[in-house]
Amino acid sequence: MVLTMGSTLILERKAKELVQVLSHREGIIIEKSADQMDETQNSSARELAIRNADRESASLRDVKAALQRIHDGSFGVCTMCDQEISSKRLAAVPSALRCISCQEIADQTGNQSWNPMMDGMLTAA
Ligand SMILES: [Zn+2]
């Protein structure tokens, strides 16, 4: 599969990128925690940094999972319906583990079952 070769390179580059970004972020978070005076001012910036780091960790996990699937030979197959993921989608999102329809379902059920922002807003009001 020609696509797999290209995807491996893209994914490996992406993984390297994410590792770099994440190790840099950790430095920022630790530095800000150490500064007690600016604690309040920085807390929201730190929270944002942590949220971004969380998202990047999740992306890195996806990228690593995709690389693992290239080795397994299961790359490009949807983990939910076992149908082939379209090459267009894989070109856009090389770490995609699901086809578009299954991803939509996963996103919807994910939002419904877990929404901490909504919980926080309700208890605050
Ligand atoms: Zn699917």
JSON list of C-alpha atoms and ligand atoms in Angstrom, two decimals:
[
{"chain": "A", "resi": 1, "resn": "MET", "atom": "CA", "xyz": [0.00, 0.00, 0.00]},
{"chain": "A", "resi": 2, "resn": "VAL", "atom": "CA", "xyz": [1.67, 3.20, -1.21]},
{"chain": "A", "resi": 3, "resn": "LEU", "atom": "CA", "xyz": [-0.37, 5.31, 1.18]},
{"chain": "A", "resi": 4, "resn": "THR", "atom": "CA", "xyz": [1.10, 3.51, 4.21]},
{"chain": "A", "resi": 5, "resn": "MET", "atom": "CA", "xyz": [4.65, 4.55, 3.33]},
{"chain": "A", "resi": 6, "resn": "GLY", "atom": "CA", "xyz": [3.72, 8.24, 3.13]},
{"chain": "A", "resi": 7, "resn": "SER", "atom": "CA", "xyz": [1.59, 8.04, 6.25]},
{"chain": "A", "resi": 8, "resn": "THR", "atom": "CA", "xyz": [4.42, 6.46, 8.24]},
{"chain": "A", "resi": 9, "resn": "LEU", "atom": "CA", "xyz": [6.68, 9.39, 7.44]},
{"chain": "A", "resi": 10, "resn": "ILE", "atom": "CA", "xyz": [3.98, 11.94, 8.24]},
{"chain": "A", "resi": 11, "resn": "LEU", "atom": "CA", "xyz": [3.06, 10.20, 11.50]},
{"chain": "A", "resi": 12, "resn": "GLU", "atom": "CA", "xyz": [6.66, 9.80, 12.63]},
{"chain": "A", "resi": 13, "resn": "ARG", "atom": "CA", "xyz": [7.31, 13.47, 11.97]},
{"chain": "A", "resi": 14, "resn": "LYS", "atom": "CA", "xyz": [4.09, 14.40, 13.78]},
{"chain": "A", "resi": 15, "resn": "ALA", "atom": "CA", "xyz": [5.02, 12.23, 16.78]},
{"chain": "A", "resi": 16, "resn": "LYS", "atom": "CA", "xyz": [8.43, 13.89, 17.02]},
{"chain": "A", "resi": 17, "resn": "GLU", "atom": "CA", "xyz": [6.79, 17.32, 16.78]},
{"chain": "A", "resi": 18, "resn": "LEU", "atom": "CA", "xyz": [4.29, 16.55, 19.53]},
{"chain": "A", "resi": 19, "resn": "VAL", "atom": "CA", "xyz": [6.97, 15.17, 21.85]},
{"chain": "A", "resi": 20, "resn": "GLN", "atom": "CA", "xyz": [8.92, 18.40, 21.41]},
{"chain": "A", "resi": 21, "resn": "VAL", "atom": "CA", "xyz": [5.90, 20.62, 21.99]},
{"chain": "A", "resi": 22, "resn": "LEU", "atom": "CA", "xyz": [4.87, 18.60, 25.05]},
{"chain": "A", "resi": 23, "resn": "SER", "atom": "CA", "xyz": [8.30, 18.65, 26.71]},
{"chain": "A", "resi": 24, "resn": "HIS", "atom": "CA", "xyz": [8.49, 22.40, 26.11]},
{"chain": "A", "resi": 25, "resn": "ARG", "atom": "CA", "xyz": [4.98, 22.90, 27.59]},
{"chain": "A", "resi": 26, "resn": "GLU", "atom": "CA", "xyz": [5.85, 20.98, 30.74]},
{"chain": "A", "resi": 27, "resn": "GLY", "atom": "CA", "xyz": [8.70, 23.43, 31.30]},
{"chain": "A", "resi": 28, "resn": "ILE", "atom": "CA", "xyz": [6.29, 26.38, 31.08]},
{"chain": "A", "resi": 29, "resn": "ILE", "atom": "CA", "xyz": [3.79, 24.78, 33.46]},
{"chain": "A", "resi": 30, "resn": "ILE", "atom": "CA", "xyz": [6.43, 23.99, 36.09]},
{"chain": "A", "resi": 31, "resn": "GLU", "atom": "CA", "xyz": [7.98, 27.46, 35.84]},
{"chain": "A", "resi": 32, "resn": "LYS", "atom": "CA", "xyz": [4.63, 29.14, 36.41]},
{"chain": "A", "resi": 33, "resn": "SER", "atom": "CA", "xyz": [3.71, 26.90, 39.36]},
{"chain": "A", "resi": 34, "resn": "ALA", "atom": "CA", "xyz": [6.96, 27.90, 41.07]},
{"chain": "A", "resi": 35, "resn": "ASP", "atom": "CA", "xyz": [6.09, 31.60, 40.86]},
{"chain": "A", "resi": 36, "resn": "GLN", "atom": "CA", "xyz": [3.77, 32.12, 43.83]},
{"chain": "A", "resi": 37, "resn": "MET", "atom": "CA", "xyz": [3.29, 35.92, 43.38]},
{"chain": "A", "resi": 38, "resn": "ASP", "atom": "CA", "xyz": [1.71, 35.63, 39.95]},
{"chain": "A", "resi": 39, "resn": "GLU", "atom": "CA", "xyz": [-0.20, 32.50, 40.92]},
{"chain": "A", "resi": 40, "resn": "THR", "atom": "CA", "xyz": [-3.71, 33.97, 40.43]},
{"chain": "A", "resi": 41, "resn": "GLN", "atom": "CA", "xyz": [-2.89, 35.86, 37.24]},
{"chain": "A", "resi": 42, "resn": "ASN", "atom": "CA", "xyz": [-1.19, 32.88, 35.72]},
{"chain": "A", "resi": 43, "resn": "SER", "atom": "CA", "xyz": [-3.61, 30.22, 36.84]},
{"chain": "A", "resi": 44, "resn": "SER", "atom": "CA", "xyz": [-5.93, 30.64, 33.87]},
{"chain": "A", "resi": 45, "resn": "ALA", "atom": "CA", "xyz": [-2.99, 30.73, 31.45]},
{"chain": "A", "resi": 46, "resn": "ARG", "atom": "CA", "xyz": [-1.63, 27.63, 33.13]},
{"chain": "A", "resi": 47, "resn": "GLU", "atom": "CA", "xyz": [-4.98, 25.91, 32.92]},
{"chain": "A", "resi": 48, "resn": "LEU", "atom": "CA", "xyz": [-5.07, 26.69, 29.21]},
{"chain": "A", "resi": 49, "resn": "ALA", "atom": "CA", "xyz": [-1.54, 25.35, 28.81]},
{"chain": "A", "resi": 50, "resn": "ILE", "atom": "CA", "xyz": [-2.50, 22.17, 30.66]},
{"chain": "A", "resi": 51, "resn": "ARG", "atom": "CA", "xyz": [-5.62, 21.79, 28.51]},
{"chain": "A", "resi": 52, "resn": "ASN", "atom": "CA", "xyz": [-3.51, 22.20, 25.36]},
{"chain": "A", "resi": 53, "resn": "ALA", "atom": "CA", "xyz": [-0.98, 19.72, 26.70]},
{"chain": "A", "resi": 54, "resn": "ASP", "atom": "CA", "xyz": [-3.82, 17.27, 27.38]},
{"chain": "A", "resi": 55, "resn": "ARG", "atom": "CA", "xyz": [-5.03, 17.63, 23.81]},
{"chain": "A", "resi": 56, "resn": "GLU", "atom": "CA", "xyz": [-1.50, 17.22, 22.47]},
{"chain": "A", "resi": 57, "resn": "SER", "atom": "CA", "xyz": [-0.96, 14.12, 24.63]},
{"chain": "A", "resi": 58, "resn": "ALA", "atom": "CA", "xyz": [-4.17, 12.70, 23.16]},
{"chain": "A", "resi": 59, "resn": "SER", "atom": "CA", "xyz": [-2.95, 13.49, 19.62]},
{"chain": "A", "resi": 60, "resn": "LEU", "atom": "CA", "xyz": [0.38, 11.85, 20.38]},
{"chain": "A", "resi": 61, "resn": "ARG", "atom": "CA", "xyz": [-1.46, 8.77, 21.64]},
{"chain": "A", "resi": 62, "resn": "ASP", "atom": "CA", "xyz": [-3.48, 8.68, 18.38]},
{"chain": "A", "resi": 63, "resn": "VAL", "atom": "CA", "xyz": [-0.36, 9.13, 16.25]},
{"chain": "A", "resi": 64, "resn": "LYS", "atom": "CA", "xyz": [1.42, 6.34, 18.13]},
{"chain": "A", "resi": 65, "resn": "ALA", "atom": "CA", "xyz": [-1.64, 4.10, 17.82]},
{"chain": "A", "resi": 66, "resn": "ALA", "atom": "CA", "xyz": [-1.72, 4.77, 14.06]},
{"chain": "A", "resi": 67, "resn": "LEU", "atom": "CA", "xyz": [1.98, 3.90, 13.75]},
{"chain": "A", "resi": 68, "resn": "GLN", "atom": "CA", "xyz": [1.34, 0.71, 15.69]},
{"chain": "A", "resi": 69, "resn": "ARG", "atom": "CA", "xyz": [-1.50, -0.11, 13.31]},
{"chain": "A", "resi": 70, "resn": "ILE", "atom": "CA", "xyz": [0.80, 0.40, 10.31]},
{"chain": "A", "resi": 71, "resn": "HIS", "atom": "CA", "xyz": [3.09, -2.25, 11.84]},
{"chain": "A", "resi": 72, "resn": "ASP", "atom": "CA", "xyz": [0.10, -4.51, 12.57]},
{"chain": "A", "resi": 73, "resn": "GLY", "atom": "CA", "xyz": [-1.19, -4.09, 9.03]},
{"chain": "A", "resi": 74, "resn": "SER", "atom": "CA", "xyz": [-4.53, -2.80, 10.33]},
{"chain": "A", "resi": 75, "resn": "PHE", "atom": "CA", "xyz": [-3.86, 0.83, 9.36]},
{"chain": "A", "resi": 76, "resn": "GLY", "atom": "CA", "xyz": [-6.61, 2.51, 7.37]},
{"chain": "A", "resi": 77, "resn": "VAL", "atom": "CA", "xyz": [-9.34, 0.23, 8.71]},
{"chain": "A", "resi": 78, "resn": "CYS", "atom": "CA", "xyz": [-12.02, 1.77, 10.95]},
{"chain": "A", "resi": 79, "resn": "THR", "atom": "CA", "xyz": [-11.76, 0.48, 14.54]},
{"chain": "A", "resi": 80, "resn": "MET", "atom": "CA", "xyz": [-15.55, 0.58, 14.90]},
{"chain": "A", "resi": 81, "resn": "CYS", "atom": "CA", "xyz": [-17.07, -0.78, 11.67]},
{"chain": "A", "resi": 82, "resn": "ASP", "atom": "CA", "xyz": [-14.02, -2.52, 10.09]},
{"chain": "A", "resi": 83, "resn": "GLN", "atom": "CA", "xyz": [-14.60, -0.67, 6.81]},
{"chain": "A", "resi": 84, "resn": "GLU", "atom": "CA", "xyz": [-11.68, 0.97, 5.02]},
{"chain": "A", "resi": 85, "resn": "ILE", "atom": "CA", "xyz": [-11.19, 4.61, 5.93]},
{"chain": "A", "resi": 86, "resn": "SER", "atom": "CA", "xyz": [-11.18, 6.75, 2.76]},
{"chain": "A", "resi": 87, "resn": "SER", "atom": "CA", "xyz": [-7.73, 7.74, 1.50]},
{"chain": "A", "resi": 88, "resn": "LYS", "atom": "CA", "xyz": [-8.89, 11.37, 1.42]},
{"chain": "A", "resi": 89, "resn": "ARG", "atom": "CA", "xyz": [-9.61, 11.24, 5.15]},
{"chain": "A", "resi": 90, "resn": "LEU", "atom": "CA", "xyz": [-6.29, 9.54, 5.90]},
{"chain": "A", "resi": 91, "resn": "ALA", "atom": "CA", "xyz": [-4.47, 12.16, 3.87]},
{"chain": "A", "resi": 92, "resn": "ALA", "atom": "CA", "xyz": [-6.13, 14.88, 5.94]},
{"chain": "A", "resi": 93, "resn": "VAL", "atom": "CA", "xyz": [-5.93, 13.05, 9.29]},
{"chain": "A", "resi": 94, "resn": "PRO", "atom": "CA", "xyz": [-3.20, 10.37, 9.11]},
{"chain": "A", "resi": 95, "resn": "SER", "atom": "CA", "xyz": [-3.87, 9.37, 12.72]},
{"chain": "A", "resi": 96, "resn": "ALA", "atom": "CA", "xyz": [-7.60, 8.77, 12.10]},
{"chain": "A", "resi": 97, "resn": "LEU", "atom": "CA", "xyz": [-8.71, 5.52, 13.74]},
{"chain": "A", "resi": 98, "resn": "ARG", "atom": "CA", "xyz": [-12.32, 5.69, 12.58]},
{"chain": "A", "resi": 99, "resn": "CYS", "atom": "CA", "xyz": [-14.12, 6.40, 9.32]},
{"chain": "A", "resi": 100, "resn": "ILE", "atom": "CA", "xyz": [-16.00, 9.68, 9.09]},
{"chain": "A", "resi": 101, "resn": "SER", "atom": "CA", "xyz": [-19.44, 8.27, 10.03]},
{"chain": "A", "resi": 102, "resn": "CYS", "atom": "CA", "xyz": [-18.09, 6.38, 13.06]},
{"chain": "A", "resi": 103, "resn": "GLN", "atom": "CA", "xyz": [-16.05, 9.41, 14.15]},
{"chain": "A", "resi": 104, "resn": "GLU", "atom": "CA", "xyz": [-19.22, 11.51, 14.06]},
{"chain": "A", "resi": 105, "resn": "ILE", "atom": "CA", "xyz": [-21.02, 8.96, 16.24]},
{"chain": "A", "resi": 106, "resn": "ALA", "atom": "CA", "xyz": [-18.06, 8.81, 18.64]},
{"chain": "A", "resi": 107, "resn": "ASP", "atom": "CA", "xyz": [-17.92, 12.61, 18.87]},
{"chain": "A", "resi": 108, "resn": "GLN", "atom": "CA", "xyz": [-21.65, 12.83, 19.59]},
{"chain": "A", "resi": 109, "resn": "THR", "atom": "CA", "xyz": [-21.75, 10.13, 22.24]},
{"chain": "A", "resi": 110, "resn": "GLY", "atom": "CA", "xyz": [-18.55, 11.55, 23.74]},
{"chain": "A", "resi": 111, "resn": "ASN", "atom": "CA", "xyz": [-20.15, 14.98, 24.13]},
{"chain": "A", "resi": 112, "resn": "GLN", "atom": "CA", "xyz": [-23.32, 13.58, 25.63]},
{"chain": "A", "resi": 113, "resn": "SER", "atom": "CA", "xyz": [-21.75, 11.31, 28.21]},
{"chain": "A", "resi": 114, "resn": "TRP", "atom": "CA", "xyz": [-18.99, 13.67, 29.39]},
{"chain": "A", "resi": 115, "resn": "ASN", "atom": "CA", "xyz": [-19.30, 17.44, 29.57]},
{"chain": "A", "resi": 116, "resn": "PRO", "atom": "CA", "xyz": [-17.41, 18.89, 32.58]},
{"chain": "A", "resi": 117, "resn": "MET", "atom": "CA", "xyz": [-17.81, 22.47, 31.26]},
{"chain": "A", "resi": 118, "resn": "MET", "atom": "CA", "xyz": [-21.59, 22.16, 31.44]},
{"chain": "A", "resi": 119, "resn": "ASP", "atom": "CA", "xyz": [-21.41, 20.64, 34.92]},
{"chain": "A", "resi": 120, "resn": "GLY", "atom": "CA", "xyz": [-19.21, 23.50, 36.14]},
{"chain": "A", "resi": 121, "resn": "MET", "atom": "CA", "xyz": [-21.56, 26.13, 34.70]},
{"chain": "A", "resi": 122, "resn": "LEU", "atom": "CA", "xyz": [-24.61, 24.54, 36.28]},
{"chain": "A", "resi": 123, "resn": "THR", "atom": "CA", "xyz": [-23.10, 24.29, 39.78]},
{"chain": "A", "resi": 124, "resn": "ALA", "atom": "CA", "xyz": [-21.70, 27.84, 39.53]},
{"chain": "A", "resi": 125, "resn": "ALA", "atom": "CA", "xyz": [-25.15, 29.27, 38.67]},
{"chain": "B", "resi": 1, "resn": "ZN", "atom": "ZN", "xyz": [-16.43, 3.15, 10.72]}
]
